[in-house]
PDB file of C-alpha atoms and ligand atoms in Angstrom:
ATOM      1  CA  MET A   1     -21.096  -8.040 -91.415  1.00 72.00           C
ATOM      2  CA  MET A   2     -20.185  -4.711 -88.675  1.00 83.00           C
ATOM      3  CA  GLU A   3     -16.523  -3.616 -89.588  1.00 95.00           C
ATOM      4  CA  LEU A   4     -14.634  -4.439 -85.748  1.00 96.00           C
ATOM      5  CA  PHE A   5     -14.541  -0.486 -85.003  1.00 96.00           C
ATOM      6  CA  GLU A   6     -18.223  -0.071 -85.733  1.00 96.00           C
ATOM      7  CA  LEU A   7     -19.038  -2.800 -83.595  1.00 97.00           C
ATOM      8  CA  MET A   8     -16.858  -2.044 -80.735  1.00 97.00           C
ATOM      9  CA  LYS A   9     -19.041   1.686 -80.721  1.00 96.00           C
ATOM     10  CA  TYR A  10     -22.115  -0.386 -81.347  1.00 97.00           C
ATOM     11  CA  ARG A  11     -22.029  -2.767 -78.304  1.00 98.00           C
ATOM     12  CA  ARG A  12     -24.090  -2.228 -75.371  1.00 98.00           C
ATOM     13  CA  SER A  13     -24.569  -3.628 -71.995  1.00 98.00           C
ATOM     14  CA  ILE A  14     -27.917  -5.226 -72.185  1.00 98.00           C
ATOM     15  CA  ARG A  15     -29.870  -5.640 -68.890  1.00 98.00           C
ATOM     16  CA  LYS A  16     -33.384  -6.496 -70.489  1.00 97.00           C
ATOM     17  CA  TYR A  17     -33.592  -9.812 -72.207  1.00 98.00           C
ATOM     18  CA  GLN A  18     -35.958 -11.884 -74.180  1.00 98.00           C
ATOM     19  CA  ASN A  19     -37.175 -15.424 -72.566  1.00 97.00           C
ATOM     20  CA  ARG A  20     -35.082 -16.833 -75.833  1.00 98.00           C
ATOM     21  CA  GLN A  21     -32.492 -18.883 -75.635  1.00 98.00           C
ATOM     22  CA  ILE A  22     -28.938 -18.813 -77.880  1.00 98.00           C
ATOM     23  CA  ASP A  23     -28.172 -21.581 -79.818  1.00 98.00           C
ATOM     24  CA  ARG A  24     -25.266 -23.935 -78.838  1.00 98.00           C
ATOM     25  CA  GLU A  25     -23.189 -23.276 -81.873  1.00 98.00           C
ATOM     26  CA  SER A  26     -22.918 -19.434 -81.505  1.00 98.00           C
ATOM     27  CA  LEU A  27     -22.047 -20.198 -77.925  1.00 98.00           C
ATOM     28  CA  GLN A  28     -19.584 -22.233 -78.729  1.00 98.00           C
ATOM     29  CA  LYS A  29     -18.211 -19.776 -81.005  1.00 98.00           C
ATOM     30  CA  ILE A  30     -18.157 -17.204 -78.108  1.00 99.00           C
ATOM     31  CA  ILE A  31     -16.247 -19.250 -75.575  1.00 99.00           C
ATOM     32  CA  GLU A  32     -13.970 -19.898 -78.239  1.00 98.00           C
ATOM     33  CA  ALA A  33     -13.207 -16.126 -78.781  1.00 98.00           C
ATOM     34  CA  GLY A  34     -12.873 -15.996 -75.058  1.00 98.00           C
ATOM     35  CA  LEU A  35     -10.075 -19.017 -75.118  1.00 98.00           C
ATOM     36  CA  TYR A  36      -8.180 -16.827 -77.785  1.00 98.00           C
ATOM     37  CA  ALA A  37      -7.621 -13.934 -75.927  1.00 98.00           C
ATOM     38  CA  PRO A  38      -4.593 -11.964 -74.632  1.00 98.00           C
ATOM     39  CA  ASN A  39      -3.446 -13.500 -71.683  1.00 98.00           C
ATOM     40  CA  ALA A  40      -0.482 -13.109 -69.272  1.00 98.00           C
ATOM     41  CA  GLY A  41       2.704 -15.244 -69.982  1.00 98.00           C
ATOM     42  CA  GLY A  42       0.576 -17.345 -72.628  1.00 98.00           C
ATOM     43  CA  GLY A  43      -0.615 -18.990 -69.659  1.00 98.00           C
ATOM     44  CA  GLN A  44      -4.310 -19.875 -71.046  1.00 98.00           C
ATOM     45  CA  ARG A  45      -5.429 -20.371 -67.879  1.00 98.00           C
ATOM     46  CA  THR A  46      -8.821 -19.198 -67.865  1.00 98.00           C
ATOM     47  CA  PHE A  47     -11.531 -21.757 -67.696  1.00 98.00           C
ATOM     48  CA  ILE A  48     -15.404 -21.124 -69.093  1.00 98.00           C
ATOM     49  CA  CYS A  49     -18.098 -22.780 -67.750  1.00 98.00           C
ATOM     50  CA  ALA A  50     -21.365 -21.833 -69.718  1.00 98.00           C
ATOM     51  CA  ILE A  51     -24.759 -21.989 -68.008  1.00 98.00           C
ATOM     52  CA  HIS A  52     -27.028 -22.373 -70.852  1.00 98.00           C
ATOM     53  CA  ASP A  53     -29.900 -22.894 -68.663  1.00 98.00           C
ATOM     54  CA  LYS A  54     -32.437 -20.015 -67.712  1.00 98.00           C
ATOM     55  CA  ASP A  55     -33.518 -21.499 -64.699  1.00 98.00           C
ATOM     56  CA  LEU A  56     -30.253 -21.532 -63.515  1.00 98.00           C
ATOM     57  CA  CYS A  57     -28.691 -18.800 -64.664  1.00 98.00           C
ATOM     58  CA  GLU A  58     -31.383 -17.103 -62.605  1.00 97.00           C
ATOM     59  CA  LYS A  59     -30.500 -18.597 -59.294  1.00 98.00           C
ATOM     60  CA  ILE A  60     -27.195 -17.832 -59.751  1.00 98.00           C
ATOM     61  CA  GLY A  61     -28.271 -14.105 -60.021  1.00 98.00           C
ATOM     62  CA  LYS A  62     -29.800 -14.106 -57.235  1.00 97.00           C
ATOM     63  CA  LEU A  63     -26.511 -15.003 -55.385  1.00 98.00           C
ATOM     64  CA  ASN A  64     -24.612 -12.411 -57.558  1.00 97.00           C
ATOM     65  CA  ILE A  65     -25.658  -9.738 -55.520  1.00 95.00           C
ATOM     66  CA  ILE A  66     -27.227 -11.338 -52.031  1.00 92.00           C
ATOM     67  CA  ARG A  67     -23.619  -9.516 -50.685  1.00 92.00           C
ATOM     68  CA  PHE A  68     -24.525  -5.806 -53.008  1.00 89.00           C
ATOM     69  CA  ASP A  69     -24.175  -2.806 -50.619  1.00 85.00           C
ATOM     70  CA  ARG A  70     -26.227  -0.310 -52.351  1.00 79.00           C
ATOM     71  CA  SER A  71     -25.233   2.376 -49.640  1.00 78.00           C
ATOM     72  CA  LYS A  72     -22.011   2.589 -50.952  1.00 76.00           C
ATOM     73  CA  LEU A  73     -22.938   3.628 -54.416  1.00 74.00           C
ATOM     74  CA  ALA A  74     -25.561   6.645 -53.582  1.00 66.00           C
ATOM     75  CA  GLY A  75     -25.115   9.326 -56.002  1.00 70.00           C
ATOM     76  CA  SER A  76     -23.779   6.860 -58.600  1.00 73.00           C
ATOM     77  CA  TYR A  77     -25.411   6.189 -62.253  1.00 81.00           C
ATOM     78  CA  VAL A  78     -25.002   3.235 -64.779  1.00 91.00           C
ATOM     79  CA  SER A  79     -27.927   3.841 -67.715  1.00 91.00           C
ATOM     80  CA  GLU A  80     -31.304   5.018 -67.861  1.00 88.00           C
ATOM     81  CA  ASP A  81     -31.969   2.965 -70.937  1.00 90.00           C
ATOM     82  CA  GLN A  82     -30.979  -0.451 -69.535  1.00 92.00           C
ATOM     83  CA  PRO A  83     -30.621   0.297 -65.668  1.00 92.00           C
ATOM     84  CA  SER A  84     -28.289  -1.881 -63.506  1.00 94.00           C
ATOM     85  CA  ILE A  85     -28.739  -3.298 -60.098  1.00 92.00           C
ATOM     86  CA  ILE A  86     -27.420   0.288 -59.326  1.00 91.00           C
ATOM     87  CA  ASP A  87     -30.171   2.191 -60.644  1.00 90.00           C
ATOM     88  CA  ASN A  88     -32.771  -0.110 -59.456  1.00 90.00           C
ATOM     89  CA  PRO A  89     -33.143  -1.564 -56.213  1.00 88.00           C
ATOM     90  CA  ALA A  90     -36.351  -4.059 -57.118  1.00 91.00           C
ATOM     91  CA  ILE A  91     -34.163  -5.743 -59.590  1.00 92.00           C
ATOM     92  CA  LYS A  92     -33.593  -9.476 -57.897  1.00 92.00           C
ATOM     93  CA  SER A  93     -30.638 -10.990 -60.244  1.00 95.00           C
ATOM     94  CA  GLY A  94     -27.395  -9.411 -61.020  1.00 97.00           C
ATOM     95  CA  PHE A  95     -27.766 -11.772 -64.324  1.00 98.00           C
ATOM     96  CA  TYR A  96     -30.867  -9.523 -65.709  1.00 98.00           C
ATOM     97  CA  GLY A  97     -33.423 -12.824 -66.432  1.00 97.00           C
ATOM     98  CA  ALA A  98     -30.309 -13.790 -68.955  1.00 98.00           C
ATOM     99  CA  PRO A  99     -30.792 -17.250 -70.810  1.00 98.00           C
ATOM    100  CA  THR A 100     -27.087 -18.097 -70.680  1.00 98.00           C
ATOM    101  CA  VAL A 101     -24.555 -16.923 -68.683  1.00 98.00           C
ATOM    102  CA  CYS A 102     -20.491 -17.531 -68.683  1.00 98.00           C
ATOM    103  CA  ALA A 103     -18.869 -17.776 -65.677  1.00 98.00           C
ATOM    104  CA  ILE A 104     -15.046 -17.217 -65.806  1.00 98.00           C
ATOM    105  CA  PHE A 105     -12.528 -18.787 -63.463  1.00 98.00           C
ATOM    106  CA  ALA A 106      -9.010 -18.068 -62.639  1.00 98.00           C
ATOM    107  CA  PRO A 107      -6.425 -19.338 -60.459  1.00 98.00           C
ATOM    108  CA  LYS A 108      -7.148 -18.247 -56.929  1.00 97.00           C
ATOM    109  CA  ASN A 109      -3.150 -16.821 -56.574  1.00 95.00           C
ATOM    110  CA  PHE A 110      -1.865 -15.638 -60.120  1.00 98.00           C
ATOM    111  CA  LEU A 111      -1.146 -12.146 -60.135  1.00 98.00           C
ATOM    112  CA  TYR A 112      -2.823 -11.597 -63.374  1.00 98.00           C
ATOM    113  CA  SER A 113      -5.549 -13.477 -62.531  1.00 98.00           C
ATOM    114  CA  ILE A 114      -8.312 -10.755 -62.846  1.00 98.00           C
ATOM    115  CA  PRO A 115      -6.849  -9.211 -66.015  1.00 98.00           C
ATOM    116  CA  ASP A 116      -6.860 -12.275 -67.649  1.00 98.00           C
ATOM    117  CA  ALA A 117     -10.475 -13.412 -67.067  1.00 98.00           C
ATOM    118  CA  PHE A 118     -11.569  -9.843 -68.178  1.00 98.00           C
ATOM    119  CA  CYS A 119     -10.099  -9.830 -71.164  1.00 98.00           C
ATOM    120  CA  CYS A 120     -11.125 -13.201 -71.969  1.00 98.00           C
ATOM    121  CA  ALA A 121     -14.925 -11.527 -71.382  1.00 98.00           C
ATOM    122  CA  GLU A 122     -14.472  -8.442 -73.908  1.00 98.00           C
ATOM    123  CA  ASN A 123     -13.021 -10.995 -76.083  1.00 98.00           C
ATOM    124  CA  MET A 124     -16.694 -12.781 -75.785  1.00 99.00           C
ATOM    125  CA  VAL A 125     -18.879 -10.001 -75.721  1.00 98.00           C
ATOM    126  CA  LEU A 126     -17.466  -8.631 -79.082  1.00 98.00           C
ATOM    127  CA  GLU A 127     -17.895 -12.129 -81.009  1.00 98.00           C
ATOM    128  CA  ALA A 128     -21.488 -12.164 -79.547  1.00 98.00           C
ATOM    129  CA  THR A 129     -21.899  -8.870 -80.827  1.00 98.00           C
ATOM    130  CA  ALA A 130     -20.515  -9.886 -84.365  1.00 98.00           C
ATOM    131  CA  LEU A 131     -23.092 -12.781 -83.750  1.00 98.00           C
ATOM    132  CA  GLY A 132     -26.181 -10.484 -83.004  1.00 98.00           C
ATOM    133  CA  ILE A 133     -26.111 -11.781 -79.555  1.00 98.00           C
ATOM    134  CA  SER A 134     -26.555  -8.744 -76.417  1.00 98.00           C
ATOM    135  CA  SER A 135     -24.238  -9.066 -73.408  1.00 98.00           C
ATOM    136  CA  CYS A 136     -23.227  -7.623 -70.461  1.00 98.00           C
ATOM    137  CA  ILE A 137     -20.466  -8.312 -68.573  1.00 98.00           C
ATOM    138  CA  ILE A 138     -20.911  -8.851 -64.388  1.00 98.00           C
ATOM    139  CA  ALA A 139     -18.321  -8.501 -61.458  1.00 96.00           C
ATOM    140  CA  ARG A 140     -18.964 -10.181 -57.974  1.00 95.00           C
ATOM    141  CA  GLY A 141     -17.441 -13.529 -59.356  1.00 97.00           C
ATOM    142  CA  GLU A 142     -15.848 -13.917 -56.198  1.00 96.00           C
ATOM    143  CA  GLU A 143     -18.403 -14.021 -53.671  1.00 96.00           C
ATOM    144  CA  THR A 144     -21.511 -15.172 -55.853  1.00 98.00           C
ATOM    145  CA  PHE A 145     -19.874 -18.727 -54.961  1.00 98.00           C
ATOM    146  CA  ASP A 146     -18.855 -18.054 -51.087  1.00 97.00           C
ATOM    147  CA  ASN A 147     -22.011 -19.734 -49.853  1.00 97.00           C
ATOM    148  CA  GLU A 148     -23.146 -23.467 -49.514  1.00 97.00           C
ATOM    149  CA  ILE A 149     -25.328 -23.194 -52.837  1.00 97.00           C
ATOM    150  CA  GLY A 150     -22.489 -21.682 -54.733  1.00 98.00           C
ATOM    151  CA  SER A 151     -19.963 -24.432 -53.511  1.00 97.00           C
ATOM    152  CA  GLN A 152     -22.458 -27.422 -54.335  1.00 98.00           C
ATOM    153  CA  LEU A 153     -22.558 -25.663 -57.791  1.00 98.00           C
ATOM    154  CA  LEU A 154     -18.078 -25.726 -58.678  1.00 98.00           C
ATOM    155  CA  GLU A 155     -18.165 -29.070 -57.072  1.00 98.00           C
ATOM    156  CA  ARG A 156     -20.794 -30.194 -59.086  1.00 98.00           C
ATOM    157  CA  TRP A 157     -19.047 -28.880 -62.151  1.00 98.00           C
ATOM    158  CA  GLU A 158     -16.061 -30.201 -60.903  1.00 98.00           C
ATOM    159  CA  ILE A 159     -13.653 -26.653 -60.803  1.00 98.00           C
ATOM    160  CA  PRO A 160     -11.159 -27.178 -59.458  1.00 97.00           C
ATOM    161  CA  LYS A 161     -10.190 -25.688 -55.964  1.00 97.00           C
ATOM    162  CA  ASN A 162      -7.426 -23.312 -56.746  1.00 98.00           C
ATOM    163  CA  TYR A 163     -10.114 -21.580 -59.268  1.00 98.00           C
ATOM    164  CA  ILE A 164     -12.162 -18.552 -58.403  1.00 98.00           C
ATOM    165  CA  ALA A 165     -14.697 -16.454 -60.501  1.00 98.00           C
ATOM    166  CA  ARG A 166     -13.565 -13.659 -61.562  1.00 98.00           C
ATOM    167  CA  CYS A 167     -16.870 -12.461 -63.471  1.00 98.00           C
ATOM    168  CA  PHE A 168     -19.346 -13.356 -65.919  1.00 98.00           C
ATOM    169  CA  VAL A 169     -20.795 -12.863 -69.413  1.00 98.00           C
ATOM    170  CA  LEU A 170     -24.261 -12.482 -70.012  1.00 98.00           C
ATOM    171  CA  LEU A 171     -25.804 -13.584 -73.072  1.00 98.00           C
ATOM    172  CA  GLY A 172     -29.238 -13.178 -74.713  1.00 98.00           C
ATOM    173  CA  TYR A 173     -31.419 -11.426 -77.263  1.00 98.00           C
ATOM    174  CA  CYS A 174     -31.598  -7.457 -76.428  1.00 98.00           C
ATOM    175  CA  ASN A 175     -35.852  -7.023 -74.991  1.00 98.00           C
ATOM    176  CA  GLY A 176     -37.147  -4.091 -76.752  1.00 97.00           C
ATOM    177  CA  GLU A 177     -35.391  -1.336 -77.888  1.00 96.00           C
ATOM    178  CA  TYR A 178     -31.279  -1.781 -78.668  1.00 97.00           C
ATOM    179  CA  PRO A 179     -29.443   1.083 -76.894  1.00 97.00           C
ATOM    180  CA  GLN A 180     -27.826   4.275 -78.420  1.00 94.00           C
ATOM    181  CA  VAL A 181     -23.615   4.474 -79.173  1.00 92.00           C
ATOM    182  CA  LYS A 182     -23.029   6.226 -75.712  1.00 89.00           C
ATOM    183  CA  ALA A 183     -21.380   9.906 -76.305  1.00 93.00           C
ATOM    184  CA  ARG A 184     -17.400   9.695 -74.733  1.00 97.00           C
ATOM    185  CA  LYS A 185     -16.156  11.784 -71.931  1.00 96.00           C
ATOM    186  CA  LYS A 186     -13.816  14.362 -73.444  1.00 98.00           C
ATOM    187  CA  GLY A 187     -10.110  14.372 -72.514  1.00 98.00           C
ATOM    188  CA  ARG A 188      -9.392  11.091 -71.891  1.00 98.00           C
ATOM    189  CA  TYR A 189      -6.127  10.787 -73.873  1.00 98.00           C
ATOM    190  CA  LYS A 190      -3.229  12.078 -74.967  1.00 98.00           C
ATOM    191  CA  ILE A 191      -0.498  11.548 -78.036  1.00 98.00           C
ATOM    192  CA  ILE A 192       3.055  12.192 -77.151  1.00 98.00           C
ATOM    193  CA  GLY A 193       5.707  12.844 -79.766  1.00 96.00           C
TER     194      GLY A 193
HETATM  195  C1  FMN B 201     -15.197  -4.958 -64.951  1.00 93.76           C
HETATM  196  C2  FMN B 201     -16.551  -4.172 -65.415  1.00 93.76           C
HETATM  197  C3  FMN B 201     -17.487  -4.765 -64.327  1.00 93.76           C
HETATM  198  C4  FMN B 201     -19.377  -4.686 -64.583  1.00 93.76           C
HETATM  199  N1  FMN B 201     -19.823  -5.029 -63.750  1.00 93.76           N
HETATM  200  C5  FMN B 201     -21.261  -4.861 -63.559  1.00 93.76           C
HETATM  201  C6  FMN B 201     -22.222  -5.557 -63.223  1.00 93.76           C
HETATM  202  O1  FMN B 201     -21.636  -6.143 -62.204  1.00 93.76           O
HETATM  203  N2  FMN B 201     -23.507  -5.124 -63.465  1.00 93.76           N
HETATM  204  C7  FMN B 201     -23.657  -4.450 -64.312  1.00 93.76           C
HETATM  205  O2  FMN B 201     -24.811  -4.582 -64.459  1.00 93.76           O
HETATM  206  N3  FMN B 201     -23.037  -4.140 -65.165  1.00 93.76           N
HETATM  207  C8  FMN B 201     -21.629  -4.143 -64.777  1.00 93.76           C
HETATM  208  N4  FMN B 201     -20.818  -3.915 -66.151  1.00 93.76           N
HETATM  209  C9  FMN B 201     -20.872  -3.315 -67.176  1.00 93.76           C
HETATM  210  C10 FMN B 201     -21.047  -1.900 -67.331  1.00 93.76           C
HETATM  211  O3  FMN B 201     -21.894  -1.580 -65.995  1.00 93.76           O
HETATM  212  C11 FMN B 201     -20.802  -0.900 -68.219  1.00 93.76           C
HETATM  213  O4  FMN B 201     -19.995  -1.407 -69.372  1.00 93.76           O
HETATM  214  C12 FMN B 201     -20.819   0.749 -68.335  1.00 93.76           C
HETATM  215  O5  FMN B 201     -21.912   0.988 -67.854  1.00 93.76           O
HETATM  216  C13 FMN B 201     -21.023   1.219 -69.891  1.00 93.76           C
HETATM  217  O6  FMN B 201     -22.112   0.828 -70.947  1.00 93.76           O
HETATM  218  P1  FMN B 201     -21.645  -0.076 -71.694  1.00 93.76           P
HETATM  219  O7  FMN B 201     -21.359  -1.422 -71.624  1.00 93.76           O
HETATM  220  O8  FMN B 201     -23.311  -0.093 -72.305  1.00 93.76           O
HETATM  221  O9  FMN B 201     -21.015   1.002 -73.021  1.00 93.76           O
HETATM  222  C14 FMN B 201     -19.065  -4.106 -65.632  1.00 93.76           C
HETATM  223  C15 FMN B 201     -18.515  -3.483 -66.944  1.00 93.76           C
HETATM  224  C16 FMN B 201     -17.291  -3.976 -66.509  1.00 93.76           C
HETATM  225  C17 FMN B 201     -15.798  -3.549 -67.715  1.00 93.76           C
END
C-alpha cells in the first residue's frame, strides 16, 4: 500500500467513471473512514447516506446541477484531463456517471456544519484512494435536494428535517488513464520562527 504522503499526492478528482460498481465491503470501509474524521466539539454530527445504485446516482446528479450557473464562472478552468461541469457544458450530471455517491448531511443550524461535512469527505476520498477506488468531492448539496424530487428522496431515506446535504463523495473506477500528480502553485506557505 502507498505511504500516506504519497497517497495524498496521488489522489485526484475523477470525473470519468467505468460502469463497474464498487463492492459493499469497500463502501463500508470508506463510510467508516468518514465517521472517524475530526469533527467540531467531538459532536459526531454528520450523517452519510450512501447511494449504491448507479441509476439513482444519475438521477440525483442531474438535480445537482439544475441551479448551476456557468455564466458566473467565465474564465475559470478546472481540469484538462478530467473536465468538470465548468469545463464542459455538455455534461448533464454533476455526478459524472459515478456508480456510487455518498451524500453527507449535517445539521442545518450548526456553525461548523459545513467544515464537519468536508472533513468527513476528505477522510473518505483518502480511504477510497487507499482501496484503489477513484473519487471526487462535489458541492451544491443544499440545492440538490431543494426541489420536489429531492425532498421526496429525503423523506424516503428518513433524513431528519433539521439535517441538510452539504456535499457528496463520488466513488467508482477511473475510466481511462489515471491523471498525473498536479503541480502546486508556489508561495502558498511560510514558516514563522
Ligand atoms: C469544497 C470542494 C468542492 C468541490 N466541488 C466540486 C464540484 O462541485 N464538482 C467537481 O467536479 N469537483 C468539485 N471539487 C473537486 C475540485 O474541483 C478538485 O479537488 C480540484 O480541481 C483539484 O483537483 P484534484 O482533486 O484532482 O487535485 C470540489 C472540491 C472541494 C474541496
